[in-house]
Coordinates of C-alpha atoms in Angstrom, one line a residue:
Chain A
M180 CA 42.8 28.1 -1.3
I181 CA 39.7 26.0 -2.1
K182 CA 38.4 26.3 -5.7
A183 CA 35.5 24.8 -7.4
E184 CA 35.2 24.9 -11.2
H185 CA 32.0 24.1 -12.9
V186 CA 31.3 21.5 -10.4
G187 CA 28.2 19.3 -10.8
Y188 CA 27.2 16.3 -8.8
I189 CA 24.6 13.5 -9.5
Y190 CA 23.7 11.1 -6.7
Q191 CA 23.3 7.3 -7.8
K192 CA 24.1 8.0 -11.3
G193 CA 22.7 5.4 -13.8
T194 CA 20.0 4.0 -11.5
P195 CA 16.3 4.8 -11.2
F196 CA 17.0 6.9 -8.1
E197 CA 19.5 9.2 -9.9
H198 CA 19.1 12.8 -8.9
R199 CA 21.1 15.9 -9.3
A200 CA 22.4 17.8 -6.3
L201 CA 24.7 20.4 -7.8
Y202 CA 24.8 22.4 -11.0
D203 CA 27.8 24.3 -12.4
I204 CA 29.3 25.6 -9.0
N205 CA 32.2 28.2 -9.3
L206 CA 33.7 29.3 -6.1
E207 CA 37.1 30.5 -4.9
I208 CA 37.7 30.6 -1.2
A209 CA 40.8 32.4 -0.2
D210 CA 43.1 31.4 2.8
G211 CA 41.9 33.0 6.1
T212 CA 38.3 33.4 5.0
L213 CA 35.5 32.7 7.4
A214 CA 32.7 31.8 5.1
A215 CA 29.1 30.6 5.8
V216 CA 27.1 28.4 3.4
I217 CA 23.3 28.9 3.8
G218 CA 20.4 27.4 2.3
H219 CA 17.4 25.2 2.6
T220 CA 17.4 21.5 3.1
G221 CA 18.2 19.9 -0.2
S222 CA 19.8 23.0 -1.6
G223 CA 23.0 21.1 -2.0
K224 CA 25.0 22.5 0.9
S225 CA 26.2 19.3 2.4
T226 CA 27.0 17.7 -1.0
L227 CA 29.0 20.8 -1.9
I228 CA 31.2 20.8 1.4
Q229 CA 31.9 17.0 1.1
H230 CA 33.7 17.8 -2.2
F231 CA 36.1 20.1 -0.3
N232 CA 37.9 17.2 1.4
A233 CA 37.4 14.8 -1.5
L234 CA 34.8 12.5 0.4
I235 CA 32.9 12.7 -2.8
K236 CA 34.3 13.6 -6.3
P237 CA 32.5 15.8 -8.7
T238 CA 30.6 14.1 -11.5
E239 CA 31.4 17.1 -13.6
G240 CA 34.1 19.9 -13.2
R241 CA 37.1 20.1 -10.9
V242 CA 37.8 20.8 -7.2
I243 CA 41.2 22.2 -6.5
I244 CA 42.6 22.3 -2.9
D245 CA 45.8 24.2 -2.5
G246 CA 46.7 23.6 -6.2
T247 CA 45.9 19.9 -6.1
D248 CA 43.1 18.7 -8.3
I249 CA 41.1 16.1 -6.3
T250 CA 39.6 14.6 -9.5
N251 CA 43.2 13.6 -10.6
P252 CA 43.3 9.9 -9.9
K253 CA 47.0 10.3 -8.8
T254 CA 46.1 12.5 -6.0
D255 CA 46.7 11.0 -2.5
L256 CA 43.2 11.8 -1.0
R257 CA 44.5 11.1 2.5
L258 CA 46.7 14.2 2.3
I259 CA 43.7 16.2 1.1
R260 CA 41.6 15.0 4.1
R261 CA 44.4 15.9 6.4
A262 CA 44.5 19.4 5.0
V263 CA 40.8 19.9 5.0
G264 CA 39.2 18.9 8.2
L265 CA 35.5 18.2 7.9
V266 CA 33.1 18.1 10.7
F267 CA 29.8 16.4 9.9
Q268 CA 26.3 17.1 11.3
Y269 CA 25.9 15.7 14.7
P270 CA 29.6 14.8 14.9
E271 CA 29.1 13.6 18.5
H272 CA 27.6 10.5 16.9
Q273 CA 31.1 9.4 15.7
L274 CA 32.6 9.3 19.1
F275 CA 33.7 5.8 20.0
E276 CA 36.6 5.6 22.4
E277 CA 36.6 5.0 26.1
T278 CA 37.9 8.5 27.0
V279 CA 37.7 11.9 25.2
Y280 CA 41.5 11.9 25.1
K281 CA 41.6 8.7 23.2
D282 CA 39.0 9.8 20.7
I283 CA 40.8 13.1 20.0
A284 CA 44.0 11.2 19.6
F285 CA 42.4 8.9 17.0
G286 CA 43.0 11.3 14.0
P287 CA 46.7 12.1 14.9
A288 CA 47.4 8.5 15.6
T289 CA 46.3 7.5 12.0
M290 CA 48.8 10.1 10.8
G291 CA 51.6 8.0 12.3
L292 CA 52.9 10.6 14.8
D293 CA 54.9 9.6 17.9
K294 CA 53.4 9.7 21.3
A295 CA 54.6 13.1 22.4
E296 CA 53.4 14.7 19.5
I297 CA 50.0 13.1 19.6
D298 CA 49.7 14.3 23.2
E299 CA 50.6 17.8 22.2
R300 CA 48.0 17.7 19.4
V301 CA 45.2 16.3 21.6
R302 CA 45.7 19.2 24.1
L303 CA 45.9 21.7 21.4
G304 CA 42.7 20.4 19.8
A305 CA 40.9 20.3 23.1
R306 CA 42.0 23.9 23.9
L307 CA 40.9 25.1 20.5
A308 CA 37.5 23.4 20.8
G309 CA 37.0 25.0 24.3
L310 CA 37.3 21.8 26.3
R311 CA 38.9 21.8 29.8
E312 CA 41.7 19.5 30.9
E313 CA 39.3 17.6 33.3
H314 CA 37.2 16.6 30.4
L315 CA 39.9 14.7 28.6
Q316 CA 39.9 11.5 31.0
R317 CA 36.1 11.2 31.0
S318 CA 34.1 9.0 28.9
P319 CA 32.7 11.0 25.8
F320 CA 29.2 9.7 26.8
E321 CA 29.2 11.5 30.1
L322 CA 29.6 14.9 28.5
S323 CA 26.8 17.3 27.7
G324 CA 25.5 17.5 24.1
G325 CA 27.4 20.7 23.5
Q326 CA 30.6 19.3 25.0
K327 CA 30.4 16.0 23.1
R328 CA 30.1 18.1 19.9
R329 CA 33.2 20.1 20.8
A330 CA 35.1 16.9 21.6
A331 CA 34.4 15.6 18.2
I332 CA 35.5 18.9 16.6
A333 CA 38.6 18.7 18.9
G334 CA 39.3 15.3 17.1
V335 CA 39.4 17.0 13.8
L336 CA 41.4 20.1 15.0
A337 CA 44.0 17.8 16.5
M338 CA 45.0 16.9 12.9
E339 CA 45.9 20.5 12.5
P340 CA 44.0 21.0 9.2
K341 CA 44.7 24.0 7.1
A342 CA 40.8 24.4 6.5
L343 CA 38.0 23.4 8.7
I344 CA 34.5 22.8 7.4
L345 CA 31.6 22.4 9.7
D346 CA 28.2 21.0 8.6
E347 CA 25.5 22.7 10.8
P348 CA 27.7 22.9 13.8
T349 CA 24.9 24.4 16.0
A350 CA 22.1 22.0 14.9
G351 CA 20.2 20.7 18.0
L352 CA 22.1 22.6 20.6
D353 CA 20.4 24.6 23.3
P354 CA 21.1 28.4 23.1
K355 CA 24.0 28.3 25.5
G356 CA 25.6 25.4 23.6
R357 CA 25.1 27.3 20.4
D358 CA 26.8 30.5 21.7
A359 CA 29.7 28.4 23.0
M360 CA 30.0 26.8 19.6
L361 CA 29.9 30.0 17.7
S362 CA 32.5 31.7 20.0
V363 CA 34.6 28.6 19.4
I364 CA 34.4 29.2 15.7
K365 CA 35.0 33.0 16.0
K366 CA 38.0 32.4 18.2
L367 CA 39.6 29.9 15.9
H368 CA 39.3 32.3 13.1
E369 CA 40.9 35.1 15.0
E370 CA 43.8 32.9 16.3
N371 CA 44.5 31.1 13.0
K372 CA 44.9 33.8 10.4
D373 CA 45.5 31.4 7.5
M374 CA 42.8 28.9 8.2
I375 CA 39.9 28.7 6.0
I376 CA 36.7 28.1 8.0
I377 CA 33.5 27.3 6.3
F378 CA 30.4 26.4 8.2
V379 CA 26.9 25.4 7.1
S380 CA 24.1 27.1 8.7
H381 CA 20.2 27.5 8.5
S382 CA 20.2 30.6 10.7
M383 CA 20.7 34.0 9.2
E384 CA 21.3 35.3 12.8
E385 CA 24.3 33.0 13.3
V386 CA 25.8 33.9 9.9
A387 CA 25.3 37.6 10.4
G388 CA 27.1 37.4 13.7
I389 CA 30.4 36.0 12.5
A390 CA 30.7 35.2 8.8
E391 CA 32.8 37.5 6.4
R392 CA 31.6 35.8 3.3
V393 CA 28.1 34.3 2.8
I394 CA 27.3 31.8 0.1
V395 CA 23.6 31.3 -0.4
M396 CA 22.6 28.0 -2.1
N397 CA 19.3 27.3 -3.7
E398 CA 18.3 24.1 -5.6
G399 CA 21.9 23.1 -6.2
R400 CA 23.1 26.5 -7.5
V401 CA 25.0 29.3 -5.9
E402 CA 22.2 32.0 -5.6
I403 CA 24.1 34.7 -4.0
D404 CA 27.8 35.0 -3.0
G405 CA 29.3 38.0 -1.2
T406 CA 29.9 39.7 2.1
A407 CA 27.2 39.5 4.7
E408 CA 26.3 43.1 3.8
E409 CA 26.0 42.4 0.1
V410 CA 23.8 39.3 0.7
F411 CA 21.5 40.8 3.2
A412 CA 20.9 43.8 0.9
N413 CA 19.0 41.4 -1.4
A414 CA 16.2 40.9 1.2
E415 CA 13.6 40.5 -1.7
R416 CA 15.7 37.8 -3.4
L417 CA 16.3 35.9 -0.2
R418 CA 12.7 35.9 0.5
R419 CA 11.9 34.5 -2.9
I420 CA 13.9 31.4 -2.1
G421 CA 12.4 31.0 1.2
L422 CA 15.1 32.6 3.3
N423 CA 14.8 35.7 5.4
A424 CA 17.4 38.5 6.1
P425 CA 18.2 38.5 9.9
Q426 CA 15.4 39.6 12.0
M427 CA 17.4 42.7 13.2
A428 CA 17.8 43.8 9.6
L429 CA 14.2 43.5 9.0
L430 CA 13.4 45.4 12.3
A431 CA 15.8 48.1 11.1
D432 CA 14.0 48.2 7.8
K433 CA 10.7 48.7 9.6
L434 CA 12.0 51.4 11.9
R435 CA 13.5 53.2 8.9
A436 CA 10.2 52.9 7.0
A437 CA 8.6 54.5 10.2
G438 CA 10.9 57.5 9.9
Y439 CA 13.6 56.6 12.3
D440 CA 17.0 57.5 11.1
L441 CA 19.1 54.2 11.5
P442 CA 22.4 53.5 9.9
E443 CA 22.8 50.6 7.3
N444 CA 24.4 47.3 8.2
I445 CA 22.3 46.3 11.1
Y446 CA 22.2 42.5 11.4
T447 CA 22.9 41.4 15.0
V448 CA 21.1 42.2 18.3
E449 CA 24.2 44.1 19.5
Q450 CA 24.3 46.3 16.4
A451 CA 20.6 47.0 16.6
A452 CA 20.9 47.7 20.4
A453 CA 23.8 50.1 19.8
A454 CA 22.0 52.0 16.9
V455 CA 18.7 52.3 18.9
K456 CA 20.6 53.6 21.9
K457 CA 22.4 56.1 19.9
L458 CA 19.1 57.2 18.4
I459 CA 17.5 57.6 21.8
G460 CA 20.6 59.1 23.3
G461 CA 20.8 61.6 20.4
N462 CA 17.2 62.6 20.8
T463 CA 17.1 63.1 24.5
G464 CA 20.4 64.7 24.5
A465 CA 19.3 67.4 22.1
Chain B
M1362 CA 26.8 -0.1 1.4
L1363 CA 23.6 -2.1 0.9
R1364 CA 22.7 -0.6 -2.3
D1365 CA 23.6 -3.5 -4.5
V1366 CA 21.2 -5.9 -2.8
V1367 CA 18.2 -6.1 -4.9
I1368 CA 16.1 -8.6 -2.7
G1369 CA 14.2 -6.2 -0.3
Q1370 CA 14.3 -3.3 -2.8
Y1371 CA 10.9 -1.9 -4.0
V1372 CA 10.5 -0.3 -7.5
P1373 CA 7.2 1.7 -7.4
G1374 CA 4.9 1.0 -10.4
K1375 CA 1.3 0.4 -11.4
S1376 CA 1.7 -3.0 -13.1
P1377 CA -0.9 -5.8 -12.3
L1378 CA 1.9 -7.5 -10.4
H1379 CA 2.1 -4.3 -8.1
R1380 CA -1.7 -4.2 -7.7
M1381 CA -2.1 -7.9 -6.5
N1382 CA -3.0 -8.7 -3.0
P1383 CA 0.3 -9.3 -1.2
P1384 CA -0.6 -12.5 0.8
L1385 CA -2.0 -14.1 -2.4
K1386 CA 1.2 -13.0 -4.2
M1387 CA 3.3 -14.7 -1.5
I1388 CA 1.2 -17.9 -1.8
L1389 CA 1.7 -17.9 -5.7
M1390 CA 5.4 -17.3 -5.2
I1391 CA 5.6 -20.4 -3.0
A1392 CA 3.8 -22.3 -5.7
Y1393 CA 6.2 -20.8 -8.3
I1394 CA 9.1 -22.2 -6.3
A1395 CA 7.4 -25.6 -5.8
V1396 CA 6.8 -25.9 -9.6
L1397 CA 10.4 -24.8 -10.3
F1398 CA 11.7 -27.6 -8.0
V1399 CA 9.3 -30.4 -9.4
I1400 CA 10.2 -29.8 -13.2
K1401 CA 13.2 -31.5 -14.8
S1402 CA 12.5 -31.8 -18.6
A1403 CA 13.5 -29.4 -21.2
A1404 CA 10.0 -28.9 -22.4
A1405 CA 8.8 -27.9 -19.0
Y1406 CA 11.7 -25.6 -18.6
A1407 CA 11.0 -23.9 -21.9
L1408 CA 7.4 -23.2 -20.9
F1409 CA 8.6 -22.0 -17.5
T1410 CA 11.0 -19.6 -19.1
V1411 CA 8.1 -18.2 -21.3
C1412 CA 6.1 -17.7 -18.1
A1413 CA 8.9 -16.1 -16.2
V1414 CA 9.8 -13.7 -19.0
T1415 CA 6.1 -12.8 -19.3
L1416 CA 6.0 -12.1 -15.6
I1417 CA 9.0 -9.8 -15.8
M1418 CA 7.5 -8.0 -18.7
I1419 CA 4.2 -7.5 -17.0
S1420 CA 6.0 -6.2 -13.8
G1421 CA 7.5 -3.3 -15.6
V1422 CA 10.7 -3.7 -13.7
S1423 CA 13.8 -3.1 -15.9
V1424 CA 15.6 -6.0 -17.0
G1425 CA 18.9 -4.4 -15.6
M1426 CA 17.3 -4.4 -12.1
I1427 CA 16.6 -8.1 -12.4
L1428 CA 20.1 -8.8 -13.6
K1429 CA 21.5 -6.9 -10.7
G1430 CA 19.7 -9.2 -8.4
I1431 CA 21.4 -12.2 -10.0
K1432 CA 24.9 -10.7 -9.6
P1433 CA 25.5 -11.6 -6.0
I1434 CA 24.8 -15.3 -6.7
L1435 CA 26.7 -15.4 -10.0
Y1436 CA 29.7 -17.2 -8.5
I1437 CA 27.5 -19.9 -6.8
V1438 CA 25.9 -20.4 -10.1
I1439 CA 29.0 -20.7 -12.1
F1440 CA 30.5 -22.9 -9.5
T1441 CA 27.6 -25.4 -9.3
A1442 CA 27.3 -25.5 -13.0
L1443 CA 31.0 -26.3 -13.4
L1444 CA 30.7 -29.0 -10.9
N1445 CA 27.8 -30.6 -12.6
I1446 CA 29.3 -30.4 -16.0
F1447 CA 32.5 -32.2 -14.9
M1448 CA 31.4 -34.5 -12.1
T1449 CA 28.2 -36.1 -13.6
T1450 CA 28.9 -39.6 -15.0
G1451 CA 27.4 -40.6 -18.3
E1452 CA 27.9 -40.4 -22.0
V1453 CA 31.3 -38.7 -22.5
M1454 CA 31.3 -35.8 -25.0
W1455 CA 34.8 -34.5 -24.4
S1456 CA 37.7 -35.5 -22.2
A1457 CA 41.2 -34.2 -21.6
S1458 CA 44.1 -35.0 -19.2
V1459 CA 45.4 -32.0 -17.2
F1460 CA 48.2 -32.6 -14.7
G1461 CA 47.4 -36.3 -14.5
L1462 CA 43.7 -35.6 -13.8
T1463 CA 41.2 -36.7 -16.3
L1464 CA 38.5 -34.1 -17.1
R1465 CA 35.4 -35.4 -18.6
I1466 CA 32.4 -33.6 -19.8
T1467 CA 29.3 -35.7 -20.2
K1468 CA 26.1 -35.1 -22.0
E1469 CA 24.1 -35.6 -18.8
G1470 CA 26.4 -33.2 -17.0
V1471 CA 25.8 -30.4 -19.5
T1472 CA 22.0 -31.0 -19.2
A1473 CA 22.2 -31.1 -15.4
G1474 CA 24.4 -28.0 -15.2
A1475 CA 22.1 -26.0 -17.6
L1476 CA 19.1 -27.0 -15.7
L1477 CA 20.5 -26.2 -12.4
T1478 CA 21.7 -22.8 -13.6
A1479 CA 18.3 -22.0 -14.9
R1480 CA 16.7 -23.2 -11.7
L1481 CA 18.9 -20.9 -9.5
I1482 CA 18.4 -17.9 -11.8
Y1483 CA 14.6 -18.4 -11.9
L1484 CA 14.5 -18.8 -8.1
V1485 CA 16.3 -15.6 -7.5
T1486 CA 14.4 -13.7 -10.3
G1487 CA 11.0 -14.8 -9.0
T1488 CA 11.6 -13.9 -5.3
S1489 CA 13.0 -10.6 -6.2
L1490 CA 10.2 -9.9 -8.4
L1491 CA 8.0 -10.3 -5.3
T1492 CA 9.9 -7.8 -3.3
L1493 CA 10.5 -5.6 -6.2
T1494 CA 6.8 -5.2 -6.8
T1495 CA 5.4 -5.1 -3.2
P1496 CA 6.2 -2.3 -0.7
P1497 CA 8.1 -3.7 2.3
L1498 CA 5.3 -2.7 4.7
Q1499 CA 2.7 -4.5 2.6
L1500 CA 4.9 -7.5 2.5
T1501 CA 5.2 -7.8 6.3
D1502 CA 1.4 -7.2 6.5
G1503 CA 1.0 -10.1 4.2
I1504 CA 3.2 -12.3 6.2
E1505 CA 1.1 -11.4 9.3
R1506 CA -2.0 -12.4 7.4
L1507 CA -0.4 -15.7 6.3
L1508 CA 0.8 -16.5 9.8
K1509 CA -2.5 -15.6 11.4
P1510 CA -3.9 -19.3 11.4
L1511 CA -0.9 -20.1 13.5
N1512 CA -2.2 -17.8 16.3
K1513 CA -4.2 -20.8 17.5
I1514 CA -0.9 -22.6 18.4
K1515 CA 0.3 -19.4 20.2
V1516 CA 2.5 -18.1 17.4
P1517 CA 2.7 -14.4 17.9
S1518 CA 2.1 -13.5 14.3
H1519 CA 1.5 -9.8 14.8
E1520 CA 4.6 -9.4 16.9
I1521 CA 6.8 -11.4 14.3
A1522 CA 5.4 -9.2 11.6
M1523 CA 6.0 -6.0 13.6
M1524 CA 9.6 -7.0 14.2
M1525 CA 10.1 -7.6 10.6
T1526 CA 8.5 -4.2 9.7
I1527 CA 10.8 -2.4 12.2
A1528 CA 13.8 -4.2 10.9
I1529 CA 13.0 -3.5 7.2
R1530 CA 12.1 0.1 8.1
F1531 CA 15.5 0.6 9.7
I1532 CA 17.6 -1.0 6.9
P1533 CA 18.1 2.3 4.9
T1534 CA 18.3 4.4 8.1
F1535 CA 21.3 2.3 9.3
S1536 CA 22.8 2.0 6.0
E1537 CA 22.7 5.8 5.7
E1538 CA 24.1 6.2 9.2
A1539 CA 27.0 3.7 8.5
D1540 CA 27.7 5.7 5.4
K1541 CA 27.8 8.9 7.4
I1542 CA 29.9 7.5 10.3
K1543 CA 32.3 5.9 7.7
K1544 CA 32.8 9.2 6.0
A1545 CA 33.2 11.0 9.2
Q1546 CA 35.9 8.6 10.4
T1547 CA 37.4 8.6 7.0
A1548 CA 37.7 12.4 7.3
R1549 CA 39.7 11.7 10.4
G1550 CA 42.1 9.4 8.7
A1551 CA 40.4 6.1 9.2
D1552 CA 41.3 3.6 6.5
F1553 CA 38.7 0.9 6.0
E1554 CA 40.0 -0.5 2.8
S1555 CA 43.6 -1.5 3.0
G1556 CA 45.6 -4.0 5.1
G1557 CA 45.1 -7.8 6.0
L1558 CA 41.9 -9.3 7.5
I1559 CA 42.8 -8.5 11.2
K1560 CA 43.9 -5.0 10.4
R1561 CA 40.6 -4.4 8.6
A1562 CA 38.5 -6.0 11.3
R1563 CA 40.2 -3.7 13.9
A1564 CA 39.6 -0.8 11.6
M1565 CA 35.9 -1.4 11.9
T1566 CA 35.8 -0.4 15.5
P1567 CA 35.4 3.3 14.9
L1568 CA 32.5 2.4 12.6
L1569 CA 30.8 -0.3 14.6
V1570 CA 30.8 1.3 18.2
P1571 CA 29.0 4.5 17.0
L1572 CA 26.6 2.4 14.9
F1573 CA 25.7 0.1 17.9
I1574 CA 25.2 3.2 20.1
S1575 CA 22.9 4.8 17.6
A1576 CA 21.0 1.5 17.2
F1577 CA 20.4 1.4 20.9
R1578 CA 19.5 5.1 21.0
R1579 CA 17.0 4.6 18.2
A1580 CA 15.6 1.4 19.8
D1581 CA 15.0 3.3 23.1
E1582 CA 13.4 6.3 21.2
L1583 CA 11.1 4.1 19.1
A1584 CA 10.0 2.0 22.1
E1585 CA 9.1 5.3 23.9
A1586 CA 7.3 6.8 21.0
M1587 CA 5.3 3.5 20.7
E1588 CA 4.5 3.4 24.4
A1589 CA 3.4 7.0 24.2
R1590 CA 0.8 6.1 21.7
C1591 CA -0.4 3.2 23.8
Y1592 CA 0.9 0.5 21.5
R1593 CA -0.2 -3.0 22.9
G1594 CA 0.7 -5.5 20.3
G1595 CA -1.5 -7.9 18.5
G1596 CA -4.7 -8.5 20.4
N1597 CA -7.8 -7.2 18.4
R1598 CA -5.8 -4.7 16.6
T1599 CA -7.5 -3.4 13.4
K1600 CA -5.8 -2.1 10.3
M1601 CA -6.0 1.2 8.7
K1602 CA -5.3 -0.3 5.3
E1603 CA -6.8 -3.9 5.0
Q1604 CA -5.7 -6.0 2.2
H1605 CA -8.8 -7.4 0.4
I1606 CA -9.0 -10.1 -2.3
T1607 CA -10.6 -8.6 -5.3
A1608 CA -12.0 -10.1 -8.5
F1609 CA -8.8 -9.0 -10.2
D1610 CA -6.8 -11.1 -7.7
I1611 CA -8.9 -14.1 -8.4
K1612 CA -8.4 -13.7 -12.1
A1613 CA -4.6 -13.5 -11.6
A1614 CA -4.6 -16.5 -9.4
V1615 CA -6.6 -18.5 -11.9
I1616 CA -4.2 -17.5 -14.7
F1617 CA -1.2 -18.4 -12.7
V1618 CA -2.7 -21.9 -11.7
L1619 CA -3.4 -22.6 -15.2
A1620 CA 0.1 -21.8 -16.3
A1621 CA 1.5 -24.0 -13.5
V1622 CA -0.7 -26.8 -14.7
L1623 CA 0.5 -26.5 -18.2
I1624 CA 4.0 -26.6 -17.1
L1625 CA 3.4 -29.7 -15.0
L1626 CA 1.6 -31.4 -17.9
A1627 CA 4.7 -30.6 -20.1
E1628 CA 6.7 -32.2 -17.4
F1629 CA 4.8 -35.4 -16.9
W1630 CA 3.0 -36.1 -20.2
I1631 CA 5.3 -34.9 -23.0
E1632 CA 8.2 -37.0 -22.0
I1633 CA 6.2 -40.2 -22.1

């Protein structure tokens, strides 16, 4: 479980460049949750998630990972970082080894595992990230953008973290790469029932498709926190902070306003298509 | 990583120092250093101190920021001061024998040490005042202007300034990028802090390789973007923002020169 209690964070405290990124954040994320953090640039999303694996420590308040307080100076931060895997924006920029295999092995190797175990972890990480066997012996720089990114994620997964945090995993990918990435996340969630997965996103469509819990950030505060349904029900509030409910939800709203009888909870293209099909089917069938 | 280096940092402001013409400011800075290296007498140093403190006060830059600039050279200052205090021969003020070595502090040594300390501190203070009150791009523009006469002997002043501009422009970018990659590798269990020299040097690979790759990528992208906008280097290029000498600059220069003359007078006349 990841818990934030009254977390506040100030960048470059005590200099003329000091600025506050987070105000009084309170969150509790239970094991097995697939959560999305959404918000504008500068809303504090990235700062918040870096607290979850102790890369930055809160200026105020506490962050507790599985009962361990990261602000306690006696805490071994390396254990926290193993438990919580963090994938940064554009993680492909961190690749550095000659082969994908060696790069994925970097994390497990720093944990001091033996060769056989490292090999096992590399293959597991690659499989979870949706890489094929033949990719492993290639140079990471020969892969496509989406594959590079999945290779970098495999490097984190190979450490077998209990929680995985991804900062904008789909940024800069083409639609195909984006879909592949989202299905990797979805599959990870389905196959690892206890794993916490948190991903940051700009796109309501992505979030609507897979997240169970949505945390909306605005100007360093948690604006709305709840299930996808609960969050998207606040269309007006989302608009006020410059975000939009998913396009399909807006479309369904318009159709409802025009007198069509559509069910609630339409957020994805699939749901909208099914509802419209049912509506048309029902009409023509009668 | 580079946040503690004050030289090269700019603190926005509206002080007279901020408003001065950059090439002129650089010429005056050279004069400042020249005066600093000429003077030796206590009277001249006292006057110089008054002038330096006035400059800092006019600049509106916080004293903390100036002191931060001195921090990196602190050890050099202490080391040279100690060397001077103990190694100068002259009238002995104090002496002691430690492990068979005779330590002597001489009057001349103390004076020399104090003056050298003051000189080093004023040197760094002065030069950081220049960069603290001039935006980096104006600074390189100023350098280009100052190097312009050298065009006649085929010194590519525009290209030199452009290279410096690009280098300065990318310091924060790479510093940020290095920070990010460092964090990403730390999240994967990399350890940059512990171990001996060789272990630590080896631990830098996961940081340096991605950093170099990104530097090459950015260089490519920037070169392409410049080509796409038909950038062709120095020949007859005009500037969007020209740096003009104003009446204010002339006044400032006159005040500066007068102060320098006063200090030099103190150096060469009062002693006699």
